[in-house]
XYZ file of C-alpha atoms in Angstrom:
599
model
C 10.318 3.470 6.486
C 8.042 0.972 5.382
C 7.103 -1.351 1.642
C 4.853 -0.902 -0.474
C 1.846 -2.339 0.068
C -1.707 -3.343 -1.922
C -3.783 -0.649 -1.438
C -7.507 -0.596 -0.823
C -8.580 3.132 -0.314
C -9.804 3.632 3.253
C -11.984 6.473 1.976
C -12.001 8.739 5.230
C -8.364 8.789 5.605
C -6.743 7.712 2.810
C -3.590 9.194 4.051
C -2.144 7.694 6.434
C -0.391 8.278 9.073
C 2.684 10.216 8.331
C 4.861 8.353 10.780
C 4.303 5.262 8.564
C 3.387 5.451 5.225
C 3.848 8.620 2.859
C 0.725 4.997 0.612
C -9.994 3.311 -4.096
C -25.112 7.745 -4.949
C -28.842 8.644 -4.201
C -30.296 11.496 -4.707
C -30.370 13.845 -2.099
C -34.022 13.710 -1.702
C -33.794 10.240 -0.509
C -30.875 11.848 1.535
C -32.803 14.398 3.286
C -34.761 12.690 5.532
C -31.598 11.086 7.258
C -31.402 11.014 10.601
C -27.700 12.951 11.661
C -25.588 11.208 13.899
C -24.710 12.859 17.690
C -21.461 15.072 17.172
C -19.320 14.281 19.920
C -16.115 16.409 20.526
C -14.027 13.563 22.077
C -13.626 11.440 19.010
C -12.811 11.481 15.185
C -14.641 9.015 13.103
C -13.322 7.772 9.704
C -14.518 4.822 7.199
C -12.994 1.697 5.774
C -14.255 -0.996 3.787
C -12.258 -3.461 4.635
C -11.324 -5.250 7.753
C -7.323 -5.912 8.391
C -6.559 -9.350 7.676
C -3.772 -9.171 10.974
C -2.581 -7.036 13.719
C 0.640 -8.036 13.124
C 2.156 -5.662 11.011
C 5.412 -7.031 9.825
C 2.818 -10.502 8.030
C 0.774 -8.009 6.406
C 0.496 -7.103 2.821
C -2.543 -4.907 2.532
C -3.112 -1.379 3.456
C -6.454 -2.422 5.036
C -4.354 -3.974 7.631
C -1.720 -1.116 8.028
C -3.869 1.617 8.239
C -5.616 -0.188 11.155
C -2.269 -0.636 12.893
C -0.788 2.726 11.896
C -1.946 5.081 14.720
C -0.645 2.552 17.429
C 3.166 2.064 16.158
C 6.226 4.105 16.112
C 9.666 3.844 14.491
C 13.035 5.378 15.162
C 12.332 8.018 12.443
C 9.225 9.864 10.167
C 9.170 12.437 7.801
C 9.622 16.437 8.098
C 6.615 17.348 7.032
C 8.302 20.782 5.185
C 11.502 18.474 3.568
C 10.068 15.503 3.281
C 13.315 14.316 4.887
C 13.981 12.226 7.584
C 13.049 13.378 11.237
C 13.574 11.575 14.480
C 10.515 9.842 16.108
C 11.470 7.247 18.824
C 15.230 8.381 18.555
C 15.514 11.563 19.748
C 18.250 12.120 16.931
C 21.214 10.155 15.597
C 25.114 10.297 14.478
C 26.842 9.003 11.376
C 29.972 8.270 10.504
C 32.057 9.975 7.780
C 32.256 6.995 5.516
C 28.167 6.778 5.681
C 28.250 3.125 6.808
C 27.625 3.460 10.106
C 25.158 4.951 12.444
C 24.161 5.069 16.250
C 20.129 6.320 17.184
C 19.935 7.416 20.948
C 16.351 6.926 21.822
C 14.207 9.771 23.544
C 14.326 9.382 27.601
C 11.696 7.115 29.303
C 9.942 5.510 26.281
C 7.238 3.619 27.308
C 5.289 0.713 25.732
C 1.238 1.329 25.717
C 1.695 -1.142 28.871
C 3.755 0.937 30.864
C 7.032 -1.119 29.694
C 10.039 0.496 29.191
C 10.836 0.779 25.308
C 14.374 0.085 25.238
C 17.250 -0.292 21.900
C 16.735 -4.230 23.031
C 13.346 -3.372 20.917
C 14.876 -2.133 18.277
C 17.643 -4.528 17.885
C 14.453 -7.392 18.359
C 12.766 -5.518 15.462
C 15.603 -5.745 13.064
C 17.194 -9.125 14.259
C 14.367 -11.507 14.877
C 11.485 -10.397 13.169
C 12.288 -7.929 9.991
C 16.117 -10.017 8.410
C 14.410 -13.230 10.026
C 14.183 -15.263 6.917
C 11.736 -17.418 8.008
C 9.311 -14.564 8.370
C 7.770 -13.832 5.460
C 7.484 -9.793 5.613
C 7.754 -7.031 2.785
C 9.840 -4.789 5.012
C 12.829 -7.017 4.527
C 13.191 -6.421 0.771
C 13.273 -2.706 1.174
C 15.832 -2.967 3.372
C 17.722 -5.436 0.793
C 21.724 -3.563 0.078
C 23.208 -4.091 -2.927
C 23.585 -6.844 -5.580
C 23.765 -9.646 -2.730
C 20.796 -8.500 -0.824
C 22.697 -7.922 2.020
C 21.032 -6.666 5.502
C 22.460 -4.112 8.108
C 24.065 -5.344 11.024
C 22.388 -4.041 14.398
C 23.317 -4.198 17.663
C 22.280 -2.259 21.182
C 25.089 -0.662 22.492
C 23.045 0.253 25.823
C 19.429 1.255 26.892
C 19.414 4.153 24.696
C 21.539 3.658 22.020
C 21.003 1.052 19.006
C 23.778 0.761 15.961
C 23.362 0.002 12.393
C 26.532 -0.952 10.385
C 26.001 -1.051 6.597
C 27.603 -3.382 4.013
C 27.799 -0.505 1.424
C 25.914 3.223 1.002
C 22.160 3.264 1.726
C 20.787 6.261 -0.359
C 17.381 5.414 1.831
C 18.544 3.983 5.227
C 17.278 6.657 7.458
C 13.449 6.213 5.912
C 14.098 2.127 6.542
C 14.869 3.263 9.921
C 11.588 4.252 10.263
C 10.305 0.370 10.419
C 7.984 0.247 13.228
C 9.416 -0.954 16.764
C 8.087 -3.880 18.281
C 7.683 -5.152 21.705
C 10.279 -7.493 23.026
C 8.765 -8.510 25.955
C 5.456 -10.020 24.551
C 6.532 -11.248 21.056
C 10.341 -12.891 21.826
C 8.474 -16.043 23.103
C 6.698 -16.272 19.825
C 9.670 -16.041 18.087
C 11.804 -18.817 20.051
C 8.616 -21.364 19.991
C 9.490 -23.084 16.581
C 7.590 -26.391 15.047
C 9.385 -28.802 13.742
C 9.468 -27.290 10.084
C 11.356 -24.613 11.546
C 8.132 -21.537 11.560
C 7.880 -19.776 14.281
C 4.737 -19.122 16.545
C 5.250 -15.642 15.469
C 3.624 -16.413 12.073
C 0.079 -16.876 14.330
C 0.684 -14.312 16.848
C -1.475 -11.479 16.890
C -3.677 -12.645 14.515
C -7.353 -11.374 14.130
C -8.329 -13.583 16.408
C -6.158 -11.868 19.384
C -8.202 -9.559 22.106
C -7.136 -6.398 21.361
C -5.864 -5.335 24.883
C -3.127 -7.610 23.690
C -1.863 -5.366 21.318
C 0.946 -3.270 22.689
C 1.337 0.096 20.712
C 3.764 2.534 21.054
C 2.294 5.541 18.668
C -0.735 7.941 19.747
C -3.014 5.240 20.435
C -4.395 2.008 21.409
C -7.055 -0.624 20.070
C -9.666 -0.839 22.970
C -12.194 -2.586 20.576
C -12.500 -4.372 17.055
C -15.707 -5.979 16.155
C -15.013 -7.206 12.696
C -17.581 -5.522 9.624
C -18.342 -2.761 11.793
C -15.488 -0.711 14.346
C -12.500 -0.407 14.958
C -12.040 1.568 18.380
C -9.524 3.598 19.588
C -8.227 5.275 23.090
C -5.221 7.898 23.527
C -2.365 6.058 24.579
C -0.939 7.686 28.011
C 2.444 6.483 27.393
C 2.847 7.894 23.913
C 6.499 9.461 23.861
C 5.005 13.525 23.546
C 3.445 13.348 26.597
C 6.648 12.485 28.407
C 8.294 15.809 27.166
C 7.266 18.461 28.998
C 7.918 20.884 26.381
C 5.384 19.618 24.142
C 1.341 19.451 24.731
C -0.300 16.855 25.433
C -0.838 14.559 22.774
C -3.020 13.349 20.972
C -5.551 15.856 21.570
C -8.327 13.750 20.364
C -9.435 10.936 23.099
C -10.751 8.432 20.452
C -10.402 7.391 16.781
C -13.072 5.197 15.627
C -12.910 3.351 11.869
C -16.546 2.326 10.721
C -15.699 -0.941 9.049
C -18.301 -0.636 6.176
C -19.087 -2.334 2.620
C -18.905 -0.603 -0.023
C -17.514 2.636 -1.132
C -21.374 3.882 -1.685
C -22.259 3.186 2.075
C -19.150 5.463 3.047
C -20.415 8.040 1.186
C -24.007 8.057 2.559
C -22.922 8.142 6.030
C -20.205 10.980 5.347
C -23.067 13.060 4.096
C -25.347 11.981 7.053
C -22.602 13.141 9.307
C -21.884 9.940 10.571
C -17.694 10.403 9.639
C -15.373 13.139 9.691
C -13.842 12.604 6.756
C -14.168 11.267 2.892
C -11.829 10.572 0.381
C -13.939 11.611 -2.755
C -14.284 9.756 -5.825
C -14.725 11.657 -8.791
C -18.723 10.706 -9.558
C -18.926 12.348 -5.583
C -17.528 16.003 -6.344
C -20.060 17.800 -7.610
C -23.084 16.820 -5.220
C -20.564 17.213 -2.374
C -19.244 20.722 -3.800
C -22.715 21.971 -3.918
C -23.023 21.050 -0.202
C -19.871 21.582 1.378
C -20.687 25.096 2.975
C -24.269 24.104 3.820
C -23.370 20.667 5.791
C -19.977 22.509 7.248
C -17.113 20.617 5.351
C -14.176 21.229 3.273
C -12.953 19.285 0.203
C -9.161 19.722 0.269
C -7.528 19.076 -3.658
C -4.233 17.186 -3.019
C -3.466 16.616 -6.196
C -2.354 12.845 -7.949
C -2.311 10.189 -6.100
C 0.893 8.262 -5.526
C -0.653 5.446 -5.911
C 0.317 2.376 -9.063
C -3.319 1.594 -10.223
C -2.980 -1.603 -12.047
C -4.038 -4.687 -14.287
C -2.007 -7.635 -14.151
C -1.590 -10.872 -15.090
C -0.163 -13.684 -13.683
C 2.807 -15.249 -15.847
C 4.061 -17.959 -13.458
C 4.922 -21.557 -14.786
C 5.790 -22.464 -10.951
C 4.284 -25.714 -9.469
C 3.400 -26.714 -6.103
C 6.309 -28.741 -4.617
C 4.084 -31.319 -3.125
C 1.493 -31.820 -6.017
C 3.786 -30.408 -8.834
C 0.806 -29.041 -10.289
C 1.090 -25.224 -11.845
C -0.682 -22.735 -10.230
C -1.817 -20.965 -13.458
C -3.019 -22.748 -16.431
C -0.510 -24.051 -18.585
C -2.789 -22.449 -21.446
C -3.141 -19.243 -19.964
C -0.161 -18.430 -18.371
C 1.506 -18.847 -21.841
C -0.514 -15.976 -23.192
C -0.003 -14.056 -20.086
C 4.072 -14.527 -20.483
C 3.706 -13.433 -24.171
C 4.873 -9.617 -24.211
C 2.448 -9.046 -27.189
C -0.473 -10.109 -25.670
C 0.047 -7.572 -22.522
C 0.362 -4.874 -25.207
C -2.353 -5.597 -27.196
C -4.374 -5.698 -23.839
C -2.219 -2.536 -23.013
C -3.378 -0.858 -26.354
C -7.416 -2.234 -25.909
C -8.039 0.120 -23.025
C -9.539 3.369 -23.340
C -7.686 4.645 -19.905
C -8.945 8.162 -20.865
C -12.820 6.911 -21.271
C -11.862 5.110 -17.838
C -10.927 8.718 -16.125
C -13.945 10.243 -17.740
C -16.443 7.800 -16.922
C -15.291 6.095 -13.761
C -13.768 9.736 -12.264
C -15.718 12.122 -13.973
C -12.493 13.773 -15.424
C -10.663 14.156 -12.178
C -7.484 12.217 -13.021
C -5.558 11.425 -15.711
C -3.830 8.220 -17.395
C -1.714 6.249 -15.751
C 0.417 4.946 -18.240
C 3.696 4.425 -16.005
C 4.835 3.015 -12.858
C 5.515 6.106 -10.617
C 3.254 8.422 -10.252
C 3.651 12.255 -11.797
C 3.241 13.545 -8.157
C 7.171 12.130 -7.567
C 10.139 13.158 -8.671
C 11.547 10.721 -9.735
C 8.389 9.900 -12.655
C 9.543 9.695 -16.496
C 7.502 11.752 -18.678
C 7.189 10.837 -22.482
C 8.951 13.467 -23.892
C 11.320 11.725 -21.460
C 11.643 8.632 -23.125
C 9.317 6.224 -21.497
C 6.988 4.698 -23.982
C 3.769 4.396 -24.107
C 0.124 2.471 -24.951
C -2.262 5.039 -26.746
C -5.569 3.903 -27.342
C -6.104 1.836 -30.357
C -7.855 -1.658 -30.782
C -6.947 -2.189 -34.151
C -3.574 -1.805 -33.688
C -4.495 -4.290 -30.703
C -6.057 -6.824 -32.768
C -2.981 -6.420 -35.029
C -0.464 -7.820 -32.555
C -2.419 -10.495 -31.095
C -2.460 -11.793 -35.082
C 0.822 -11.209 -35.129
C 1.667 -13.203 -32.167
C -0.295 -16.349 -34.020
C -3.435 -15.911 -32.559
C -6.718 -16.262 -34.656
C -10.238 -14.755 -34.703
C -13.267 -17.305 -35.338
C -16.495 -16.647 -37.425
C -17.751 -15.944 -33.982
C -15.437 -13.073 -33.569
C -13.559 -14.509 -30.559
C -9.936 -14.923 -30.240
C -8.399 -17.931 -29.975
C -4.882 -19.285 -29.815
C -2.948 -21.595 -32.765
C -4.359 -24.723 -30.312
C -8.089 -23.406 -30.821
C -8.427 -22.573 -27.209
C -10.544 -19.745 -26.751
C -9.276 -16.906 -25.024
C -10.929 -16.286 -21.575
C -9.707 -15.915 -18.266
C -10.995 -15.137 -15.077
C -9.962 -10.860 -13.661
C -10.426 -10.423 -10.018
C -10.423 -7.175 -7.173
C -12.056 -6.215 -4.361
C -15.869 -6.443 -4.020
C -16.822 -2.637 -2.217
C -14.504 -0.521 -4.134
C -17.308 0.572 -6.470
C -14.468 2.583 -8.326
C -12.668 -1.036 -9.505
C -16.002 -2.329 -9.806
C -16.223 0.433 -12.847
C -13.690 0.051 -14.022
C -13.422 -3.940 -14.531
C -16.508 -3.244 -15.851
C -14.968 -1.281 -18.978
C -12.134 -3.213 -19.152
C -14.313 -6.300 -19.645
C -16.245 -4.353 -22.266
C -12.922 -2.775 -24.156
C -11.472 -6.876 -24.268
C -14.440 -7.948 -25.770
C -13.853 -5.155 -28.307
C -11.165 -7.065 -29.326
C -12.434 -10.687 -28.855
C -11.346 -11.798 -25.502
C -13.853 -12.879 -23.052
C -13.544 -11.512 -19.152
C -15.264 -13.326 -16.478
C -14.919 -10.228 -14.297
C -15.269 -11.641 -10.412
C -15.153 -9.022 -7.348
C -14.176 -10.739 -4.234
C -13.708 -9.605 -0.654
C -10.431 -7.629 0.023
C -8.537 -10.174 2.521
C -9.826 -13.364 -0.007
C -8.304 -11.776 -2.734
C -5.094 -11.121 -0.645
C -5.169 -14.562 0.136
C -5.188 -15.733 -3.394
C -2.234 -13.384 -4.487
C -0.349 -14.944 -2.247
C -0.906 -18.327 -3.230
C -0.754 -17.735 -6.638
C -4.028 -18.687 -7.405
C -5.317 -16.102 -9.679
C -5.537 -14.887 -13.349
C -5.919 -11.430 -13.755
C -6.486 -8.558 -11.105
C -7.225 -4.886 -11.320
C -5.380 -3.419 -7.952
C -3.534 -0.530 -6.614
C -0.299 -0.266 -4.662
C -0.019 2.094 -2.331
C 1.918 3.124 0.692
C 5.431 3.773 -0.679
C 5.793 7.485 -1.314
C 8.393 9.038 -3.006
C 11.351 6.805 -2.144
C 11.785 4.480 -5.275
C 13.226 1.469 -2.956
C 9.752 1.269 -1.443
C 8.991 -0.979 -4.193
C 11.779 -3.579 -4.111
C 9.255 -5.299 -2.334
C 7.264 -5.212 -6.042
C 9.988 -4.980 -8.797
C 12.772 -7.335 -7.004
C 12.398 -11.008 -8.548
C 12.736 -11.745 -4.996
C 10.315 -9.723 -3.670
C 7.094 -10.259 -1.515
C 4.815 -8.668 -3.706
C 6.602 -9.334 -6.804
C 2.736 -10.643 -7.714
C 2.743 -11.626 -11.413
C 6.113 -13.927 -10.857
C 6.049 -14.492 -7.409
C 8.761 -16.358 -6.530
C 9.565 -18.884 -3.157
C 8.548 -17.287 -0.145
C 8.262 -18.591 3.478
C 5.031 -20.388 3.911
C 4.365 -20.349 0.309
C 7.050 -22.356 -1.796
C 7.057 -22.911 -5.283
C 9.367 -24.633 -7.710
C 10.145 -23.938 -11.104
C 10.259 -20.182 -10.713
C 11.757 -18.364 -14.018
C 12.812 -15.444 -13.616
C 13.330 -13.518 -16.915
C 16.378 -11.214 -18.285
C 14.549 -7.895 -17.699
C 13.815 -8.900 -14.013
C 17.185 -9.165 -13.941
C 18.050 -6.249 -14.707
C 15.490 -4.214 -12.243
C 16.801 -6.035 -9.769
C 20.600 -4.891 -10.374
C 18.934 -1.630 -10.560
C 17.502 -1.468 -7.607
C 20.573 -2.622 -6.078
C 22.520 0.478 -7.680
C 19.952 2.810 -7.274
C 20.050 2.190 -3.582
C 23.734 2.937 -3.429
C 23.851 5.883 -5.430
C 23.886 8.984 -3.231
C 22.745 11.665 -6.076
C 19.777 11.959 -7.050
C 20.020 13.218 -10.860
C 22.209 9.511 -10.433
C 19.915 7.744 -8.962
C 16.850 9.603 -10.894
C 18.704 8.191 -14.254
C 18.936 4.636 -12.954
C 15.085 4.884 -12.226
C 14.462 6.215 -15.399
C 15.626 3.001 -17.315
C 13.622 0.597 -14.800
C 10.136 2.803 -15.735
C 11.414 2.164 -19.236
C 11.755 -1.674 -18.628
C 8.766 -1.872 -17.237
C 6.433 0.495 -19.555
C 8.356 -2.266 -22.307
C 7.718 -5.671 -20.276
C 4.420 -4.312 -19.023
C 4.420 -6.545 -15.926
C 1.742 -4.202 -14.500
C -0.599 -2.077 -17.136
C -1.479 0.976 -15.495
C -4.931 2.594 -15.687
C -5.579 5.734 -14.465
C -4.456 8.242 -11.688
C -6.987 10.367 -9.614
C -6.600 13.477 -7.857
C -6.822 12.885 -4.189
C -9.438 14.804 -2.870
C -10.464 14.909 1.004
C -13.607 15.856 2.495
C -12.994 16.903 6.234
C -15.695 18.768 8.757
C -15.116 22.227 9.627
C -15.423 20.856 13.111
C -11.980 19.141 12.661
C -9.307 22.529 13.710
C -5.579 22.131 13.014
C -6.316 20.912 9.667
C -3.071 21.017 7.247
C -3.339 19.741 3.830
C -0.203 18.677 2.343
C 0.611 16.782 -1.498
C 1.934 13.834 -1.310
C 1.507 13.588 3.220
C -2.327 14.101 2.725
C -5.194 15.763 4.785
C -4.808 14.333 8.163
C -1.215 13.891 8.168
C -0.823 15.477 11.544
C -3.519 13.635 13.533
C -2.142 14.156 16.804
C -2.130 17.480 16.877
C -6.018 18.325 15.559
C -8.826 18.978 18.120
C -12.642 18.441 17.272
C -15.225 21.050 18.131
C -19.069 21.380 17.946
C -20.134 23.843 14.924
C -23.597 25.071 15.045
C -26.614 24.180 12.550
């Protein structure tokens, strides 16, 4: 369906819409004398403390971004919400062929864009042909749709109006949640993609950029941006065309006139205007739960327990030894990105965190450690006792390997490498997310523990986007989120190749490098992905997963911290509510209704 992507909990909806993605106080005396905001039964408020960087979802890399745009697209397919399975969206269902190489989506009758356009299979084949295998495009979605040890892409074609055909190289264990990509509209964004400069990028790569009015941007899902005034709304309108209100059998949806996202900046202002009844809903962080507990039946709410996140919640470091082809400078210090690239550095680092003081302190117990890259919530995690290895708590042990891979501790107590250079780098996330404030907090104070200084920076969300992708970081403490259960929603991360392949990003369009390494073990992950994408089994496919968690819990590319239980807060006045693992709170958005509940 879609890529991962870096996540930046929205708060008030932190699940997304199902159709696209499966994926971070005062006192209540100073509280009380709040004014509470007008209820209003035509219009569901959330919060998000970001902006998106884009409206154009297939140059976007953040979830900020993507959960803006993901009430306004549509694909050909979404998920059952009782399998977990693919279910036909657009299409109105789809054959394949007995070899499993070959299928043909009819679309639903009389698809309309937002506009009042016909949504045709010239859409889809415009989706998959110019925009998502257009190599000079630099989107996620193409590595998850990446076959086999070439890296080959589907061929697709529209056979008529209706019907659009995909022919695969090979067996495509995930093709029908790919399928899922959102659809987008021919008619406006084909010029864009014909107008190229004379480097060869198309206009694409600046069209529909925050600068764009929004009545611009078609949408094909439940709804339609009327209004975005950046730091404070996003607004939204029902969209009349929206493919349920064509079928007669089916009400009208959505039943909700308006969506509106309260663009705010920090984590902590979310909160107090949840509890002053300003938004509908809350994802709550652990150091929330008990003051909200206490006044969930008072102030008419319900906090729904979801259980563990699916989200990777990270510290990395950046290992590249690229250059910049025009400058041939490195983007990382020479100095520093040869301790990064040293494997017993990232596990002395790995050992120096106390991940269980982090889910005490920073979530007030309501987690656990995250000590590998898939999440317990999906099936296809490796437990200990299944092999995977793992980074217990222990600085001396810590301290131990850093000696043993030749560095030295001063009389001052600081580390420093066998050239004397003090070791001290620079760890960046996103300024707002008090919960990664926290924690880069403690993992500042558990480094110096073991004599490395952290210059611990929180920037903006879309500046620090910005710097991942070009390059020009040290450290970052992150999340990605967005790929549910389906390991090859991450090819986008583990593939050498791959857009978000972050700590040894390699060429990508817009943003070339030279002198990109990449090592044995990414090697490997990437054959695996290959066969794990062809494998039709799942205890096969689970055991080919199984060796790239082990890869990576050895390589440590990414040093996980800690994963929280997803808990929602959502008004009483909210009916239709159905909490689901994994799908979330508000999975079925459409379909909910809003009332007025009495003081």
């Amino acid at each position: 369906m879609i890529s991962t992507v870096i996540s930046n909990p929205r708060g008030a909806n932190a699940c997304r819409w199902l159709g696209f993605v499966w994926a971070v106080c005062l006192c209540w005396g100073l509280l009380s004398g709040c004014s509470v905001a007008a209820v209003r039964t035509d219009r569901l408020v959330f919060g998000q403390i970001s902006d998106p960087s884009s409206f154009n979802y297939y140059l976007s890399t953040d979830s900020a971004t993507r959960d803006v745009l993901a009430y306004t697209m549509g694909g050909l397919t979404t998920t059952d919400p009782d399998t977990l399975l693919s279910m036909p969206d657009l299409a109105e269902g789809w054959e394949e062929s007995e070899d499993g190489l070959t299928y043909v989506f009819r679309l639903r009758q009389g698809l309309r864009w937002s506009d009042g356009e016909p949504l045709t299979a010239a859409d889809v084949d415009f989706t998959f042909n110019d925009i998502i295998f257009n190599e000079a495009i630099p989107t996620s979605s193409r590595d998850v749709q990446r076959i086999g040890e070439e890296g080959s892409l589907p061929q697709v074609r529209a056979l008529d109006q209706r019907r659009i055909e995909f022919v695969l190289p090979e067996p495509f264990a995930p093709f029908l949640i790919q399928a899922g990509s959102p659809i987008m509209p021919r008619h406006i964004l084909k010029p864009a993609i014909d107008d190229v400069d004379a480097e060869g990028n198309p206009a694409f790569l600046r069209t529909w950029d925050i600068q764009t009015p929004v009545e611009q941007i078609i949408s094909s899902g439940p709804y339609v941006i009327t209004e975005y005034t950046p730091n404070q709304r996003v607004i939204y309108q029902a969209n009349p065309y929206y493919w349920k209100n064509q079928d007669p059998s089916l009400a009208p949806s959505p039943r909700i006139p308006n969506l509106v996202i309260r663009l705010v900046d920090s984590q902590d202002t979310e909160f107090l205007q949840f509890r002053s009844r300003e938004l509908d809903s809350y994802n709550v962080r652990g150091s929330d739960f008990r003051l909200l507990k206490q006044e969930e039946e008072r102030d008419q709410f319900t906090i729904y327990n979801l259980g563990a996140t699916l989200n990777n919640n990270f510290l990395a470091f950046n290992q590249s030894i690229a250059t910049q082809p025009e400058s041939g400078q490195p983007f990382v210090d020479p100095v520093r990105s040869r301790w990064f690239r040293d494997l017993r550095f990232r596990q002395a680092v790995a050992h120096a965190l106390d991940r269980q003081g982090l889910v005490d302190g920073v979530l007030q117990g309501l987690g656990q450690v995250q000590h590998y890259t898939i999440s317990p919530a999906s099936p296809f995690h490796l437990s200990p006792e299944e092999g995977a290895p793992r980074y217990d708590y222990d600085p001396e042990l810590a301290r131990s390997l850093l000696l043993e891979a030749g560095f030295e501790y001063g009389e001052d107590g600081f580390l420093r490498d066998e050239a004397g250079n003090r070791v001290r780098f620079t760890l960046q996330t996103n300024a707002g997310n008090n919960e990664r404030e926290a924690t880069g907090s403690r993992i500042q104070a558990d480094l110096a523990a073991i004599g490395i200084t952290v210059d611990f920076n929180p920037i903006a969300f879309n500046t620090l986007i910005e710097r991942i992708n070009s390059r020009e970081w040290e450290a970052i403490l992150l999340s990605f989120g967005g790929g549910g259960v389906e390991p090859n929603n991450g090819a986008n991360i583990w593939r050498s190749s791959g857009r978000l392949h972050l700590w040894n990003l390699g060429s990508q369009p817009g943003s070339e490098a030279e002198g990109v390494e990449v090592t044995e073990w990414e090697q490997e992950i990437d054959s695996i992905f290959a066969q794990g994408t062809r494998e039709l089994d799942f205890e096969s496919r689970k055991r080919l997963y199984d060796r790239y968690q082990i890869i990576a819990q050895e390589q440590l590319p990414l040093i996980g911290t800690f994963n929280p239980l997803v808990l929602t807060a959502v008004r009483d006045r909210v009916e239709g509510v159905d909490p689901r693992p994994i799908l979330g709170a508000l999975w079925n958005l459409d379909e909910l209704t809003v009332d007025i509940q009495p003081e």
